[in-house]
Amino acid sequence: MSNIKFPKHVLFFVFLLIFLLNQSSDAYGGIAIYWGQNGNEGNLSSTCATGRYAYVNVAFLVKFGNGQTPELNLAGHCNPAANTCTHFGSQVKDCQSRGIKVMLSLGGGIGNYSIGSREDAKVVANYLWNNFLGGKSSSRPLGDAVLDGIDFNIELGSPQYYDDLARFLSKYGVRGRKVYLTGAPQCPFPDRLMGSALDTELFDYVWVQFYNNAPCQYTSGNTKSLFDSWNTWTTSVTAQKIFLGLPAASQAAGSGYIPPDILISQILPTLKESKKYGGIMLWSKFWDDQNGYSSSILASV
Ligand SMILES: *[C@@H]1O[C@H](CO)[C@@H](O)[C@H](O)[C@H]1NC(C)=O
Ligand SMILES: *[C@@H]1O[C@H](CO)[C@@H](O)[C@H](O)[C@H]1NC(C)=O
């Protein structure tokens, strides 16, 4: 058999083709999960060991801003006041070693938080850097784990100065390891509390809450409102990726639950038409365990 010699440019195109095919197989979405608000949802390591999640939001920092001493709340998982959450630090690292990004989520539906001024935004950013990111503090709630970023889940209080907070946090990432910024706005556009923060165009991942929001969520047999809203988000917000945020079980939210078979057959194909599609966000690990939602959808996300 004689050696077949391909001209160099043919080989170049073969390699380019292989490269592009690999790229498109990476184009699948991932699942983001909220962990932390139910002590019966398993620990962080076991959450990440399921292999179902690409992003974990540790929820929530319920108190910050206006000179308040910031307060982490991880429900029944541990007691930050007694400093018993630090053992989750090694579990954060465990998750990261699996390629999972771990964010600290600010806010939530209960708590007492708001930012009083640009200066206050700087103080909060500095606190987050020193206590959860690459800085140093003697009282880091999750020990020496360096989280990948900060998730904005602002559902209460004033909309002011979250854009400043995003800018200050992002600057820390320029000097050291990147600080990912993620956010969970409500689907009515623009988000009443986080709109100006998202306008900074500094956010990497935006998981929009398509639940508890009648005007833009799925209702039985009607995908139009959701698609219209999805289209607005993916064309109006500058972020790396946009995610569809959903309750992991019908009991996990007041409304907006989408049965897995409907999500897979009627919704995901349309979402994937957008280059901005990043995957699905689920509230929460506890409800996902009850309903097996992520297992049902993982292969299609
Ligand atoms: C996490 O939970 C699993 C399952 O319950 C358990 O086997 C494991 O020991 C826990 N990990 C840590 C570090 O506590
Ligand atoms: C919330 O914090 C403010 C100060 O920032 C304080 O005046 C107010 O009493 C707090 N509210 C609750 C319910 O803790």
mmCIF file of C-alpha atoms and ligand atoms in Angstrom:
data_model
loop_
_atom_site.group_PDB
_atom_site.id
_atom_site.type_symbol
_atom_site.label_atom_id
_atom_site.label_comp_id
_atom_site.label_asym_id
_atom_site.label_seq_id
_atom_site.Cartn_x
_atom_site.Cartn_y
_atom_site.Cartn_z
ATOM 1 C CA MET A 1 0.000 0.000 0.000
ATOM 2 C CA SER A 2 1.360 3.365 -0.951
ATOM 3 C CA ASN A 3 1.372 6.251 1.482
ATOM 4 C CA ILE A 4 -1.393 8.686 0.673
ATOM 5 C CA LYS A 5 -0.142 12.227 1.101
ATOM 6 C CA PHE A 6 -2.712 14.942 1.758
ATOM 7 C CA PRO A 7 -1.830 18.507 0.882
ATOM 8 C CA LYS A 8 -1.301 20.598 4.011
ATOM 9 C CA HIS A 9 -4.380 22.704 3.484
ATOM 10 C CA VAL A 10 -6.577 19.593 3.344
ATOM 11 C CA LEU A 11 -5.192 18.437 6.691
ATOM 12 C CA PHE A 12 -5.788 21.909 8.098
ATOM 13 C CA PHE A 13 -9.461 21.721 7.148
ATOM 14 C CA VAL A 14 -9.793 18.213 8.567
ATOM 15 C CA PHE A 15 -8.404 19.447 11.887
ATOM 16 C CA LEU A 16 -10.602 22.529 11.767
ATOM 17 C CA LEU A 17 -13.642 20.317 11.193
ATOM 18 C CA ILE A 18 -12.734 18.047 14.126
ATOM 19 C CA PHE A 19 -12.214 21.140 16.299
ATOM 20 C CA LEU A 20 -15.588 22.590 15.314
ATOM 21 C CA LEU A 21 -17.401 19.293 15.923
ATOM 22 C CA ASN A 22 -15.873 19.143 19.401
ATOM 23 C CA GLN A 23 -16.988 22.707 20.027
ATOM 24 C CA SER A 24 -20.568 21.939 19.162
ATOM 25 C CA SER A 25 -20.616 18.914 21.471
ATOM 26 C CA ASP A 26 -19.602 21.344 24.252
ATOM 27 C CA ALA A 27 -22.563 23.521 23.373
ATOM 28 C CA TYR A 28 -24.944 21.595 25.631
ATOM 29 C CA GLY A 29 -26.321 23.394 28.628
ATOM 30 C CA GLY A 30 -25.774 22.701 32.288
ATOM 31 C CA ILE A 31 -27.948 22.684 35.392
ATOM 32 C CA ALA A 32 -27.544 25.262 38.156
ATOM 33 C CA ILE A 33 -28.930 24.344 41.571
ATOM 34 C CA TYR A 34 -29.679 26.312 44.723
ATOM 35 C CA TRP A 35 -28.403 24.585 47.834
ATOM 36 C CA GLY A 36 -28.572 25.723 51.432
ATOM 37 C CA GLN A 37 -32.140 26.417 52.454
ATOM 38 C CA ASN A 38 -33.142 22.952 53.653
ATOM 39 C CA GLY A 39 -31.121 20.813 56.049
ATOM 40 C CA ASN A 40 -32.570 17.629 54.530
ATOM 41 C CA GLU A 41 -31.133 18.083 51.033
ATOM 42 C CA GLY A 42 -27.758 16.412 51.621
ATOM 43 C CA ASN A 43 -24.403 18.116 52.000
ATOM 44 C CA LEU A 44 -22.480 19.967 49.316
ATOM 45 C CA SER A 45 -20.177 17.073 48.483
ATOM 46 C CA SER A 46 -23.043 14.667 47.922
ATOM 47 C CA THR A 47 -24.871 17.332 45.897
ATOM 48 C CA CYS A 48 -21.888 17.689 43.582
ATOM 49 C CA ALA A 49 -21.219 13.941 43.495
ATOM 50 C CA THR A 50 -24.576 13.381 41.772
ATOM 51 C CA GLY A 51 -22.920 14.604 38.573
ATOM 52 C CA ARG A 52 -26.111 16.428 37.633
ATOM 53 C CA TYR A 53 -25.096 20.001 38.380
ATOM 54 C CA ALA A 54 -22.616 22.342 36.725
ATOM 55 C CA TYR A 55 -23.206 25.272 39.094
ATOM 56 C CA VAL A 56 -24.118 25.385 42.783
ATOM 57 C CA ASN A 57 -25.449 28.539 44.413
ATOM 58 C CA VAL A 58 -24.940 28.469 48.187
ATOM 59 C CA ALA A 59 -28.006 30.261 49.548
ATOM 60 C CA PHE A 60 -28.187 32.770 51.185
ATOM 61 C CA LEU A 61 -26.269 35.662 52.667
ATOM 62 C CA VAL A 62 -29.465 37.050 54.230
ATOM 63 C CA LYS A 63 -28.061 40.137 55.881
ATOM 64 C CA PHE A 64 -25.651 42.723 54.493
ATOM 65 C CA GLY A 65 -25.330 46.407 53.769
ATOM 66 C CA ASN A 66 -25.988 49.600 55.716
ATOM 67 C CA GLY A 67 -23.395 48.763 58.310
ATOM 68 C CA GLN A 68 -25.052 45.523 59.376
ATOM 69 C CA THR A 69 -22.830 42.601 60.287
ATOM 70 C CA PRO A 70 -23.358 40.252 57.318
ATOM 71 C CA GLU A 71 -25.126 37.005 58.125
ATOM 72 C CA LEU A 72 -25.065 33.704 56.272
ATOM 73 C CA ASN A 73 -28.106 31.453 56.658
ATOM 74 C CA LEU A 74 -27.836 27.809 55.611
ATOM 75 C CA ALA A 75 -31.010 26.652 57.407
ATOM 76 C CA GLY A 76 -30.489 23.310 59.139
ATOM 77 C CA HIS A 77 -27.107 22.634 57.527
ATOM 78 C CA CYS A 78 -25.063 24.468 60.134
ATOM 79 C CA ASN A 79 -25.031 27.489 62.412
ATOM 80 C CA PRO A 80 -22.885 30.355 61.129
ATOM 81 C CA ALA A 81 -23.166 32.166 64.486
ATOM 82 C CA ALA A 82 -21.481 29.173 66.157
ATOM 83 C CA ASN A 83 -19.030 28.964 63.235
ATOM 84 C CA THR A 84 -20.124 25.419 62.351
ATOM 85 C CA CYS A 85 -20.349 26.010 58.594
ATOM 86 C CA THR A 86 -16.602 26.090 58.050
ATOM 87 C CA HIS A 87 -16.503 22.345 57.341
ATOM 88 C CA PHE A 88 -18.343 23.056 54.093
ATOM 89 C CA GLY A 89 -15.155 24.731 52.880
ATOM 90 C CA SER A 90 -13.561 21.396 51.987
ATOM 91 C CA GLN A 91 -16.819 20.394 50.311
ATOM 92 C CA VAL A 92 -16.761 23.551 48.196
ATOM 93 C CA LYS A 93 -13.265 22.516 47.073
ATOM 94 C CA ASP A 94 -14.543 19.018 46.420
ATOM 95 C CA CYS A 95 -17.238 20.453 44.122
ATOM 96 C CA GLN A 96 -14.692 22.676 42.361
ATOM 97 C CA SER A 97 -12.390 19.707 41.788
ATOM 98 C CA ARG A 98 -15.248 18.192 39.782
ATOM 99 C CA GLY A 99 -15.352 21.299 37.585
ATOM 100 C CA ILE A 100 -18.459 22.661 39.293
ATOM 101 C CA LYS A 101 -18.613 26.406 39.925
ATOM 102 C CA VAL A 102 -19.733 27.381 43.414
ATOM 103 C CA MET A 103 -21.252 30.802 44.061
ATOM 104 C CA LEU A 104 -22.372 32.534 47.232
ATOM 105 C CA SER A 105 -25.923 33.745 46.729
ATOM 106 C CA LEU A 106 -26.861 37.138 48.161
ATOM 107 C CA GLY A 107 -30.383 37.939 49.217
ATOM 108 C CA GLY A 108 -33.354 35.613 48.925
ATOM 109 C CA GLY A 109 -36.956 36.019 49.938
ATOM 110 C CA ILE A 110 -36.339 36.577 53.641
ATOM 111 C CA GLY A 111 -33.675 38.660 55.309
ATOM 112 C CA ASN A 112 -32.637 42.217 55.770
ATOM 113 C CA TYR A 113 -30.399 43.581 53.103
ATOM 114 C CA SER A 114 -29.892 46.700 51.071
ATOM 115 C CA ILE A 115 -26.987 48.866 50.049
ATOM 116 C CA GLY A 116 -27.049 52.441 51.247
ATOM 117 C CA SER A 117 -24.521 54.170 49.028
ATOM 118 C CA ARG A 118 -21.730 53.658 46.566
ATOM 119 C CA GLU A 119 -19.344 53.642 49.518
ATOM 120 C CA ASP A 120 -21.483 50.975 51.191
ATOM 121 C CA ALA A 121 -21.316 48.876 48.007
ATOM 122 C CA LYS A 122 -17.535 49.052 48.299
ATOM 123 C CA VAL A 123 -17.677 47.917 51.924
ATOM 124 C CA VAL A 124 -19.920 44.953 51.036
ATOM 125 C CA ALA A 125 -17.713 43.996 48.076
ATOM 126 C CA ASN A 126 -14.673 44.134 50.332
ATOM 127 C CA TYR A 127 -16.428 41.941 52.906
ATOM 128 C CA LEU A 128 -17.327 39.372 50.236
ATOM 129 C CA TRP A 129 -13.805 39.385 48.830
ATOM 130 C CA ASN A 130 -12.211 38.852 52.235
ATOM 131 C CA ASN A 131 -14.705 36.327 53.573
ATOM 132 C CA PHE A 132 -15.734 34.198 50.595
ATOM 133 C CA LEU A 133 -13.368 34.981 47.721
ATOM 134 C CA GLY A 134 -9.621 35.482 47.348
ATOM 135 C CA GLY A 135 -9.058 37.820 50.308
ATOM 136 C CA LYS A 136 -8.257 37.120 53.930
ATOM 137 C CA SER A 137 -10.271 37.277 57.133
ATOM 138 C CA SER A 138 -10.091 35.538 60.504
ATOM 139 C CA SER A 139 -13.813 34.752 60.349
ATOM 140 C CA ARG A 140 -14.474 33.184 56.971
ATOM 141 C CA PRO A 141 -17.904 31.461 57.247
ATOM 142 C CA LEU A 142 -16.944 28.690 54.780
ATOM 143 C CA GLY A 143 -13.337 28.424 55.889
ATOM 144 C CA ASP A 144 -10.519 28.853 53.413
ATOM 145 C CA ALA A 145 -12.504 27.790 50.328
ATOM 146 C CA VAL A 146 -12.324 30.419 47.588
ATOM 147 C CA LEU A 147 -15.720 30.487 45.936
ATOM 148 C CA ASP A 148 -15.991 31.048 42.191
ATOM 149 C CA GLY A 149 -18.257 34.019 42.416
ATOM 150 C CA ILE A 150 -21.241 35.882 43.775
ATOM 151 C CA ASP A 151 -24.865 35.292 42.843
ATOM 152 C CA PHE A 152 -27.325 38.191 43.075
ATOM 153 C CA ASN A 153 -30.713 36.939 44.223
ATOM 154 C CA ILE A 154 -32.125 40.297 45.251
ATOM 155 C CA GLU A 155 -35.826 39.963 46.023
ATOM 156 C CA LEU A 156 -36.301 42.601 48.731
ATOM 157 C CA GLY A 157 -35.531 46.180 49.509
ATOM 158 C CA SER A 158 -34.141 48.847 47.272
ATOM 159 C CA PRO A 159 -32.696 48.466 43.769
ATOM 160 C CA GLN A 160 -29.979 50.995 44.489
ATOM 161 C CA TYR A 161 -26.227 50.472 44.254
ATOM 162 C CA TYR A 162 -26.235 46.833 43.130
ATOM 163 C CA ASP A 163 -24.615 48.061 39.925
ATOM 164 C CA ASP A 164 -21.812 49.502 42.060
ATOM 165 C CA LEU A 165 -21.530 46.237 43.963
ATOM 166 C CA ALA A 166 -21.176 44.338 40.677
ATOM 167 C CA ARG A 167 -18.459 46.750 39.503
ATOM 168 C CA PHE A 168 -16.464 46.539 42.727
ATOM 169 C CA LEU A 169 -16.689 42.734 42.808
ATOM 170 C CA SER A 170 -15.692 42.462 39.199
ATOM 171 C CA LYS A 171 -12.596 44.616 39.838
ATOM 172 C CA TYR A 172 -11.348 42.168 42.454
ATOM 173 C CA GLY A 173 -11.453 39.540 39.750
ATOM 174 C CA VAL A 174 -9.198 41.585 37.500
ATOM 175 C CA ARG A 175 -6.397 41.589 40.075
ATOM 176 C CA GLY A 176 -6.666 37.936 41.028
ATOM 177 C CA ARG A 177 -8.698 34.921 40.094
ATOM 178 C CA LYS A 178 -11.837 35.749 38.115
ATOM 179 C CA VAL A 179 -14.903 36.524 40.207
ATOM 180 C CA TYR A 180 -17.948 35.149 38.421
ATOM 181 C CA LEU A 181 -21.082 37.246 38.695
ATOM 182 C CA THR A 182 -24.421 35.508 38.370
ATOM 183 C CA GLY A 183 -27.954 36.656 39.001
ATOM 184 C CA ALA A 184 -31.482 35.362 39.413
ATOM 185 C CA PRO A 185 -33.833 38.130 38.244
ATOM 186 C CA GLN A 186 -37.599 37.685 37.950
ATOM 187 C CA CYS A 187 -38.820 37.138 34.374
ATOM 188 C CA PRO A 188 -40.788 40.418 33.971
ATOM 189 C CA PHE A 189 -38.276 42.579 32.098
ATOM 190 C CA PRO A 190 -36.431 44.578 33.290
ATOM 191 C CA ASP A 191 -36.045 43.207 36.797
ATOM 192 C CA ARG A 192 -37.289 45.800 39.278
ATOM 193 C CA LEU A 193 -34.433 45.315 41.732
ATOM 194 C CA MET A 194 -31.546 43.996 39.661
ATOM 195 C CA GLY A 195 -32.057 45.689 36.313
ATOM 196 C CA SER A 196 -29.359 48.299 36.792
ATOM 197 C CA ALA A 197 -26.884 45.701 38.066
ATOM 198 C CA LEU A 198 -27.493 43.567 34.969
ATOM 199 C CA ASP A 199 -27.057 46.663 32.801
ATOM 200 C CA THR A 200 -23.399 46.790 33.840
ATOM 201 C CA GLU A 201 -22.917 43.887 31.403
ATOM 202 C CA LEU A 202 -20.568 42.311 33.938
ATOM 203 C CA PHE A 203 -22.658 39.200 34.596
ATOM 204 C CA ASP A 204 -21.517 35.814 33.385
ATOM 205 C CA TYR A 205 -24.621 33.724 33.986
ATOM 206 C CA VAL A 206 -28.156 34.979 34.429
ATOM 207 C CA TRP A 207 -30.714 32.425 35.608
ATOM 208 C CA VAL A 208 -34.063 34.080 35.158
ATOM 209 C CA GLN A 209 -36.847 33.009 37.515
ATOM 210 C CA PHE A 210 -39.655 31.840 35.250
ATOM 211 C CA TYR A 211 -41.837 31.015 38.255
ATOM 212 C CA ASN A 212 -44.074 32.929 40.655
ATOM 213 C CA ASN A 213 -44.347 35.336 37.733
ATOM 214 C CA ALA A 214 -47.655 34.831 35.929
ATOM 215 C CA PRO A 215 -47.019 37.273 33.028
ATOM 216 C CA CYS A 216 -43.985 35.431 31.678
ATOM 217 C CA GLN A 217 -44.027 31.848 32.917
ATOM 218 C CA TYR A 218 -45.376 28.616 31.448
ATOM 219 C CA THR A 219 -49.006 27.843 32.066
ATOM 220 C CA SER A 220 -50.578 24.565 31.090
ATOM 221 C CA GLY A 221 -50.787 24.443 27.305
ATOM 222 C CA ASN A 222 -49.332 27.938 26.806
ATOM 223 C CA THR A 223 -45.683 28.404 25.942
ATOM 224 C CA LYS A 224 -46.053 31.808 24.258
ATOM 225 C CA SER A 225 -45.568 34.080 27.286
ATOM 226 C CA LEU A 226 -42.481 32.158 28.295
ATOM 227 C CA PHE A 227 -40.969 32.218 24.810
ATOM 228 C CA ASP A 228 -41.689 35.944 24.404
ATOM 229 C CA SER A 229 -39.975 36.666 27.704
ATOM 230 C CA TRP A 230 -37.067 34.322 26.949
ATOM 231 C CA ASN A 231 -36.574 36.148 23.683
ATOM 232 C CA THR A 232 -36.499 39.506 25.472
ATOM 233 C CA TRP A 233 -33.941 38.273 28.004
ATOM 234 C CA THR A 234 -31.646 36.626 25.478
ATOM 235 C CA THR A 235 -31.660 39.647 23.190
ATOM 236 C CA SER A 236 -31.599 42.439 25.818
ATOM 237 C CA VAL A 237 -29.167 41.303 28.482
ATOM 238 C CA THR A 238 -25.463 41.185 27.889
ATOM 239 C CA ALA A 239 -24.270 38.090 29.706
ATOM 240 C CA GLN A 240 -22.324 35.035 28.647
ATOM 241 C CA LYS A 241 -25.269 32.698 29.126
ATOM 242 C CA ILE A 242 -28.943 32.921 30.034
ATOM 243 C CA PHE A 243 -30.668 30.078 31.869
ATOM 244 C CA LEU A 244 -34.315 29.132 32.303
ATOM 245 C CA GLY A 245 -34.961 29.131 36.061
ATOM 246 C CA LEU A 246 -37.632 26.681 37.227
ATOM 247 C CA PRO A 247 -39.050 25.094 40.354
ATOM 248 C CA ALA A 248 -37.733 21.522 40.680
ATOM 249 C CA ALA A 249 -41.170 20.350 41.885
ATOM 250 C CA SER A 250 -44.666 21.770 41.797
ATOM 251 C CA GLN A 251 -44.499 22.406 45.573
ATOM 252 C CA ALA A 252 -41.231 24.339 45.216
ATOM 253 C CA ALA A 253 -42.993 27.507 44.040
ATOM 254 C CA GLY A 254 -46.442 29.043 43.954
ATOM 255 C CA SER A 255 -46.644 28.647 40.170
ATOM 256 C CA GLY A 256 -44.582 28.034 37.068
ATOM 257 C CA TYR A 257 -43.737 24.331 37.396
ATOM 258 C CA ILE A 258 -43.143 22.644 34.032
ATOM 259 C CA PRO A 259 -43.434 18.837 33.894
ATOM 260 C CA PRO A 260 -40.165 17.321 32.577
ATOM 261 C CA ASP A 261 -41.736 15.785 29.450
ATOM 262 C CA ILE A 262 -43.185 19.153 28.427
ATOM 263 C CA LEU A 263 -39.907 20.929 29.099
ATOM 264 C CA ILE A 264 -38.037 18.425 26.942
ATOM 265 C CA SER A 265 -40.471 18.206 24.030
ATOM 266 C CA GLN A 266 -42.039 21.669 23.852
ATOM 267 C CA ILE A 267 -39.618 24.132 25.415
ATOM 268 C CA LEU A 268 -35.954 23.142 25.281
ATOM 269 C CA PRO A 269 -35.771 22.877 21.466
ATOM 270 C CA THR A 270 -36.838 26.534 21.134
ATOM 271 C CA LEU A 271 -34.548 27.765 23.918
ATOM 272 C CA LYS A 272 -31.582 26.069 22.263
ATOM 273 C CA GLU A 273 -32.083 28.158 19.136
ATOM 274 C CA SER A 274 -30.482 31.011 21.085
ATOM 275 C CA LYS A 275 -26.699 31.129 21.270
ATOM 276 C CA LYS A 276 -27.174 32.596 24.738
ATOM 277 C CA TYR A 277 -28.845 29.430 26.050
ATOM 278 C CA GLY A 278 -26.839 28.141 29.014
ATOM 279 C CA GLY A 279 -29.133 25.543 30.541
ATOM 280 C CA ILE A 280 -31.615 25.248 33.386
ATOM 281 C CA MET A 281 -31.559 26.653 36.920
ATOM 282 C CA LEU A 282 -33.525 24.782 39.568
ATOM 283 C CA TRP A 283 -34.905 25.818 42.928
ATOM 284 C CA SER A 284 -33.840 23.825 44.900
ATOM 285 C CA LYS A 285 -31.695 20.793 45.749
ATOM 286 C CA PHE A 286 -34.245 19.686 48.343
ATOM 287 C CA TRP A 287 -37.138 19.765 45.860
ATOM 288 C CA ASP A 288 -35.012 18.213 43.141
ATOM 289 C CA ASP A 289 -34.386 15.262 45.468
ATOM 290 C CA GLN A 290 -38.130 14.902 46.125
ATOM 291 C CA ASN A 291 -39.109 15.011 42.452
ATOM 292 C CA GLY A 292 -36.093 13.681 40.544
ATOM 293 C CA TYR A 293 -36.408 16.614 38.133
ATOM 294 C CA SER A 294 -32.760 17.053 37.156
ATOM 295 C CA SER A 295 -32.374 13.312 36.542
ATOM 296 C CA SER A 296 -35.349 13.422 34.181
ATOM 297 C CA ILE A 297 -34.072 16.348 32.132
ATOM 298 C CA LEU A 298 -30.263 16.046 32.327
ATOM 299 C CA ALA A 299 -29.790 14.200 29.045
ATOM 300 C CA SER A 300 -31.828 16.838 27.205
ATOM 301 C CA VAL A 301 -30.453 20.008 28.770
HETATM 302 C C1 LIG B 1 -21.983 14.039 52.861
HETATM 303 O O1 LIG B 1 -23.120 13.233 52.832
HETATM 304 C C2 LIG B 1 -22.845 11.886 52.454
HETATM 305 C C3 LIG B 1 -24.176 11.191 52.256
HETATM 306 O O2 LIG B 1 -24.970 11.318 53.396
HETATM 307 C C4 LIG B 1 -21.976 11.245 53.497
HETATM 308 O O3 LIG B 1 -21.687 9.907 53.131
HETATM 309 C C5 LIG B 1 -20.668 12.023 53.585
HETATM 310 O O4 LIG B 1 -19.884 11.526 54.607
HETATM 311 C C6 LIG B 1 -20.958 13.510 53.820
HETATM 312 N N1 LIG B 1 -19.704 14.208 53.626
HETATM 313 C C7 LIG B 1 -19.162 14.964 54.551
HETATM 314 C C8 LIG B 1 -17.855 15.553 54.205
HETATM 315 O O5 LIG B 1 -19.737 15.207 55.603
HETATM 316 C C1 LIG B 2 -33.146 45.799 59.041
HETATM 317 O O1 LIG B 2 -31.972 46.585 59.086
HETATM 318 C C2 LIG B 2 -32.183 47.949 59.403
HETATM 319 C C3 LIG B 2 -30.829 48.619 59.422
HETATM 320 O O2 LIG B 2 -30.178 48.433 58.229
HETATM 321 C C4 LIG B 2 -32.882 48.072 60.755
HETATM 322 O O3 LIG B 2 -33.170 49.430 61.001
HETATM 323 C C5 LIG B 2 -34.138 47.248 60.768
HETATM 324 O O4 LIG B 2 -34.680 47.232 62.067
HETATM 325 C C6 LIG B 2 -33.862 45.803 60.360
HETATM 326 N N1 LIG B 2 -35.100 45.079 60.257
HETATM 327 C C7 LIG B 2 -35.253 43.844 60.724
HETATM 328 C C8 LIG B 2 -36.596 43.215 60.504
HETATM 329 O O5 LIG B 2 -34.345 43.231 61.252
#
